[in-house]
Amino acid sequence: MRAALDEARASLATADVPIGAVVLDEGGTVLGRGRNRREADADPTGHAEVVALREAAAARGEWRLSGCTLVVTLEPCTMCAGALVLSRIDRLVFGAFDDKAGAVGSLWDVVRDRRLNHRPEVVSGVLAAESSALLLEFFGAHRDLQG
């Protein structure tokens, strides 16, 4: 989670919401890193999880990420929850819950939907306070700039 938090902090340089993600293989080696890039790339799909999943798939040379763990600082949205299910990630670890858009228990629970053919293990709340603090600081500064 510390590596994901480092990615989240790095996204501040591009004025993107500070969310970071990493994909680890079975041995704990980082295969992919991601940070929010929606503002930097003008890409609505530029979420940290999608960026990390793409990089990990490229490193592996295939889209199936069986045996891997996705670690992200904020509960994934519906797009990202769908992407991690489709990538066959074995485990999702996330920090803060997202009461407004979370799709891993908060508003929806995409990853545990029994109708889907793959359901990863979920570990939530890891370094949640640190993940939340980054977001609160970012949005607090945003509100201050808007007056």
PDB file of C-alpha atoms in Angstrom:
ATOM      1  CA  MET A   1       0.000   0.000   0.000  1.00  0.00           C
ATOM      2  CA  ARG A   2       2.919   2.335   0.593  1.00  0.00           C
ATOM      3  CA  ALA A   3       3.879   2.038  -3.102  1.00  0.00           C
ATOM      4  CA  ALA A   4       0.284   2.874  -4.086  1.00  0.00           C
ATOM      5  CA  LEU A   5       0.352   5.910  -1.778  1.00  0.00           C
ATOM      6  CA  ASP A   6       3.593   7.049  -3.454  1.00  0.00           C
ATOM      7  CA  GLU A   7       1.809   6.840  -6.816  1.00  0.00           C
ATOM      8  CA  ALA A   8      -1.117   8.828  -5.409  1.00  0.00           C
ATOM      9  CA  ARG A   9       1.198  11.587  -4.202  1.00  0.00           C
ATOM     10  CA  ALA A  10       2.878  11.706  -7.619  1.00  0.00           C
ATOM     11  CA  SER A  11      -0.472  12.373  -9.304  1.00  0.00           C
ATOM     12  CA  LEU A  12      -0.660  15.716  -7.494  1.00  0.00           C
ATOM     13  CA  ALA A  13       1.925  17.102  -9.927  1.00  0.00           C
ATOM     14  CA  THR A  14      -0.618  16.815 -12.755  1.00  0.00           C
ATOM     15  CA  ALA A  15      -3.589  18.189 -10.759  1.00  0.00           C
ATOM     16  CA  ASP A  16      -5.193  14.746 -10.810  1.00  0.00           C
ATOM     17  CA  VAL A  17      -7.086  13.348  -7.833  1.00  0.00           C
ATOM     18  CA  PRO A  18      -4.456  11.570  -5.687  1.00  0.00           C
ATOM     19  CA  ILE A  19      -5.267   7.906  -6.177  1.00  0.00           C
ATOM     20  CA  GLY A  20      -2.515   5.362  -6.729  1.00  0.00           C
ATOM     21  CA  ALA A  21      -2.374   1.671  -7.569  1.00  0.00           C
ATOM     22  CA  VAL A  22       0.122  -1.146  -8.006  1.00  0.00           C
ATOM     23  CA  VAL A  23      -0.206  -4.700  -9.320  1.00  0.00           C
ATOM     24  CA  LEU A  24       1.931  -7.324  -7.617  1.00  0.00           C
ATOM     25  CA  ASP A  25       2.695 -10.820  -8.882  1.00  0.00           C
ATOM     26  CA  GLU A  26       2.585 -13.937  -6.700  1.00  0.00           C
ATOM     27  CA  GLY A  27       6.066 -13.206  -5.331  1.00  0.00           C
ATOM     28  CA  GLY A  28       5.345  -9.561  -4.485  1.00  0.00           C
ATOM     29  CA  THR A  29       7.156  -8.066  -7.484  1.00  0.00           C
ATOM     30  CA  VAL A  30       5.532  -4.917  -8.841  1.00  0.00           C
ATOM     31  CA  LEU A  31       4.332  -5.573 -12.405  1.00  0.00           C
ATOM     32  CA  GLY A  32       2.407  -2.355 -12.895  1.00  0.00           C
ATOM     33  CA  ARG A  33       2.076   1.079 -11.344  1.00  0.00           C
ATOM     34  CA  GLY A  34      -0.670   3.586 -11.884  1.00  0.00           C
ATOM     35  CA  ARG A  35      -1.887   6.942 -10.753  1.00  0.00           C
ATOM     36  CA  ASN A  36      -4.859   8.947 -11.861  1.00  0.00           C
ATOM     37  CA  ARG A  37      -4.164  10.493 -15.284  1.00  0.00           C
ATOM     38  CA  ARG A  38      -7.585  11.790 -16.321  1.00  0.00           C
ATOM     39  CA  GLU A  39      -6.493  15.435 -16.246  1.00  0.00           C
ATOM     40  CA  ALA A  40      -2.954  14.817 -17.509  1.00  0.00           C
ATOM     41  CA  ASP A  41      -4.083  12.733 -20.497  1.00  0.00           C
ATOM     42  CA  ALA A  42      -7.618  14.121 -20.997  1.00  0.00           C
ATOM     43  CA  ASP A  43      -8.728  10.487 -20.677  1.00  0.00           C
ATOM     44  CA  PRO A  44     -11.918   9.554 -18.825  1.00  0.00           C
ATOM     45  CA  THR A  45     -10.555   6.002 -18.380  1.00  0.00           C
ATOM     46  CA  GLY A  46      -7.268   7.242 -16.901  1.00  0.00           C
ATOM     47  CA  HIS A  47      -7.967   5.858 -13.440  1.00  0.00           C
ATOM     48  CA  ALA A  48      -5.047   4.572 -11.374  1.00  0.00           C
ATOM     49  CA  GLU A  49      -6.321   0.993 -11.437  1.00  0.00           C
ATOM     50  CA  VAL A  50      -6.731   0.890 -15.225  1.00  0.00           C
ATOM     51  CA  VAL A  51      -3.259   2.385 -15.748  1.00  0.00           C
ATOM     52  CA  ALA A  52      -1.712  -0.201 -13.377  1.00  0.00           C
ATOM     53  CA  LEU A  53      -3.634  -3.114 -14.932  1.00  0.00           C
ATOM     54  CA  ARG A  54      -2.528  -2.103 -18.439  1.00  0.00           C
ATOM     55  CA  GLU A  55       1.110  -1.872 -17.370  1.00  0.00           C
ATOM     56  CA  ALA A  56       0.961  -5.229 -15.583  1.00  0.00           C
ATOM     57  CA  ALA A  57      -0.649  -6.922 -18.587  1.00  0.00           C
ATOM     58  CA  ALA A  58       2.039  -5.478 -20.841  1.00  0.00           C
ATOM     59  CA  ALA A  59       4.755  -6.738 -18.467  1.00  0.00           C
ATOM     60  CA  ARG A  60       3.226 -10.207 -18.484  1.00  0.00           C
ATOM     61  CA  GLY A  61       2.472 -10.189 -22.171  1.00  0.00           C
ATOM     62  CA  GLU A  62      -1.130 -11.228 -21.624  1.00  0.00           C
ATOM     63  CA  TRP A  63      -4.353  -9.775 -20.279  1.00  0.00           C
ATOM     64  CA  ARG A  64      -4.953 -12.480 -17.669  1.00  0.00           C
ATOM     65  CA  LEU A  65      -3.461 -11.409 -14.372  1.00  0.00           C
ATOM     66  CA  SER A  66      -4.238 -14.594 -12.442  1.00  0.00           C
ATOM     67  CA  GLY A  67      -2.217 -14.863  -9.244  1.00  0.00           C
ATOM     68  CA  CYS A  68      -1.799 -11.098  -9.017  1.00  0.00           C
ATOM     69  CA  THR A  69      -2.928  -8.569  -6.421  1.00  0.00           C
ATOM     70  CA  LEU A  70      -4.174  -5.063  -7.184  1.00  0.00           C
ATOM     71  CA  VAL A  71      -3.466  -2.594  -4.390  1.00  0.00           C
ATOM     72  CA  VAL A  72      -5.214   0.784  -4.622  1.00  0.00           C
ATOM     73  CA  THR A  73      -5.630   3.689  -2.237  1.00  0.00           C
ATOM     74  CA  LEU A  74      -9.383   4.156  -2.822  1.00  0.00           C
ATOM     75  CA  GLU A  75     -12.227   1.686  -3.301  1.00  0.00           C
ATOM     76  CA  PRO A  76     -12.600   1.119  -7.060  1.00  0.00           C
ATOM     77  CA  CYS A  77     -15.473   2.620  -9.062  1.00  0.00           C
ATOM     78  CA  THR A  78     -17.712   0.482 -11.284  1.00  0.00           C
ATOM     79  CA  MET A  79     -15.386   0.804 -14.313  1.00  0.00           C
ATOM     80  CA  CYS A  80     -12.312  -0.207 -12.340  1.00  0.00           C
ATOM     81  CA  ALA A  81     -14.111  -2.979 -10.441  1.00  0.00           C
ATOM     82  CA  GLY A  82     -15.232  -4.387 -13.785  1.00  0.00           C
ATOM     83  CA  ALA A  83     -11.719  -4.119 -15.202  1.00  0.00           C
ATOM     84  CA  LEU A  84     -10.156  -5.987 -12.298  1.00  0.00           C
ATOM     85  CA  VAL A  85     -12.759  -8.751 -12.542  1.00  0.00           C
ATOM     86  CA  LEU A  86     -12.138  -9.062 -16.300  1.00  0.00           C
ATOM     87  CA  SER A  87      -8.364  -9.164 -15.765  1.00  0.00           C
ATOM     88  CA  ARG A  88      -8.775 -12.164 -13.421  1.00  0.00           C
ATOM     89  CA  ILE A  89      -6.929 -10.459 -10.547  1.00  0.00           C
ATOM     90  CA  ASP A  90      -6.925 -12.854  -7.563  1.00  0.00           C
ATOM     91  CA  ARG A  91      -6.900 -10.254  -4.797  1.00  0.00           C
ATOM     92  CA  LEU A  92      -7.908  -6.631  -4.359  1.00  0.00           C
ATOM     93  CA  VAL A  93      -6.479  -4.613  -1.481  1.00  0.00           C
ATOM     94  CA  PHE A  94      -7.744  -1.071  -1.002  1.00  0.00           C
ATOM     95  CA  GLY A  95      -7.445   1.739   1.509  1.00  0.00           C
ATOM     96  CA  ALA A  96     -10.319   4.167   1.908  1.00  0.00           C
ATOM     97  CA  PHE A  97     -13.952   3.420   1.142  1.00  0.00           C
ATOM     98  CA  ASP A  98     -15.665   5.657  -1.432  1.00  0.00           C
ATOM     99  CA  ASP A  99     -19.211   6.360  -0.262  1.00  0.00           C
ATOM    100  CA  LYS A 100     -19.999   8.325  -3.418  1.00  0.00           C
ATOM    101  CA  ALA A 101     -18.783   5.983  -6.168  1.00  0.00           C
ATOM    102  CA  GLY A 102     -17.407   2.799  -4.592  1.00  0.00           C
ATOM    103  CA  ALA A 103     -18.231  -0.477  -6.316  1.00  0.00           C
ATOM    104  CA  VAL A 104     -16.670  -2.893  -3.835  1.00  0.00           C
ATOM    105  CA  GLY A 105     -19.243  -2.625  -1.079  1.00  0.00           C
ATOM    106  CA  SER A 106     -20.128   1.040  -0.672  1.00  0.00           C
ATOM    107  CA  LEU A 107     -22.704   1.695  -3.414  1.00  0.00           C
ATOM    108  CA  TRP A 108     -22.374  -1.525  -5.392  1.00  0.00           C
ATOM    109  CA  ASP A 109     -20.458  -4.739  -4.959  1.00  0.00           C
ATOM    110  CA  VAL A 110     -19.354  -5.629  -8.466  1.00  0.00           C
ATOM    111  CA  VAL A 111     -16.465  -7.869  -7.455  1.00  0.00           C
ATOM    112  CA  ARG A 112     -18.608 -10.170  -5.297  1.00  0.00           C
ATOM    113  CA  ASP A 113     -21.523 -10.473  -7.718  1.00  0.00           C
ATOM    114  CA  ARG A 114     -22.229 -14.212  -7.979  1.00  0.00           C
ATOM    115  CA  ARG A 115     -23.431 -13.800 -11.558  1.00  0.00           C
ATOM    116  CA  LEU A 116     -19.875 -13.050 -12.705  1.00  0.00           C
ATOM    117  CA  ASN A 117     -17.399 -15.774 -13.594  1.00  0.00           C
ATOM    118  CA  HIS A 118     -14.590 -14.396 -11.422  1.00  0.00           C
ATOM    119  CA  ARG A 119     -14.641 -12.986  -7.891  1.00  0.00           C
ATOM    120  CA  PRO A 120     -11.380 -11.814  -6.328  1.00  0.00           C
ATOM    121  CA  GLU A 121     -10.626 -11.879  -2.629  1.00  0.00           C
ATOM    122  CA  VAL A 122     -11.064  -8.402  -1.100  1.00  0.00           C
ATOM    123  CA  VAL A 123      -9.077  -6.823   1.736  1.00  0.00           C
ATOM    124  CA  SER A 124     -10.295  -3.337   2.652  1.00  0.00           C
ATOM    125  CA  GLY A 125      -9.262  -0.537   4.969  1.00  0.00           C
ATOM    126  CA  VAL A 126      -5.474  -0.940   4.609  1.00  0.00           C
ATOM    127  CA  LEU A 127      -3.876   2.413   5.548  1.00  0.00           C
ATOM    128  CA  ALA A 128      -7.337   3.953   5.063  1.00  0.00           C
ATOM    129  CA  ALA A 129      -6.598   7.005   7.219  1.00  0.00           C
ATOM    130  CA  GLU A 130      -3.513   7.885   5.172  1.00  0.00           C
ATOM    131  CA  SER A 131      -5.373   7.361   1.896  1.00  0.00           C
ATOM    132  CA  SER A 132      -8.302   9.498   3.095  1.00  0.00           C
ATOM    133  CA  ALA A 133      -6.005  12.261   4.338  1.00  0.00           C
ATOM    134  CA  LEU A 134      -4.488  12.674   0.851  1.00  0.00           C
ATOM    135  CA  LEU A 135      -7.942  13.035  -0.684  1.00  0.00           C
ATOM    136  CA  LEU A 136      -9.197  15.424   2.011  1.00  0.00           C
ATOM    137  CA  GLU A 137      -6.130  17.613   1.578  1.00  0.00           C
ATOM    138  CA  PHE A 138      -6.515  17.649  -2.218  1.00  0.00           C
ATOM    139  CA  PHE A 139     -10.214  18.527  -2.198  1.00  0.00           C
ATOM    140  CA  GLY A 140      -9.743  21.029   0.625  1.00  0.00           C
ATOM    141  CA  ALA A 141      -7.131  22.874  -1.434  1.00  0.00           C
ATOM    142  CA  HIS A 142      -9.432  22.702  -4.476  1.00  0.00           C
ATOM    143  CA  ARG A 143     -12.266  24.328  -2.524  1.00  0.00           C
ATOM    144  CA  ASP A 144      -9.907  27.040  -1.251  1.00  0.00           C
ATOM    145  CA  LEU A 145      -8.857  27.897  -4.819  1.00  0.00           C
ATOM    146  CA  GLN A 146     -12.472  28.181  -5.944  1.00  0.00           C
ATOM    147  CA  GLY A 147     -13.215  30.656  -3.191  1.00  0.00           C
TER     148      GLY A 147
END
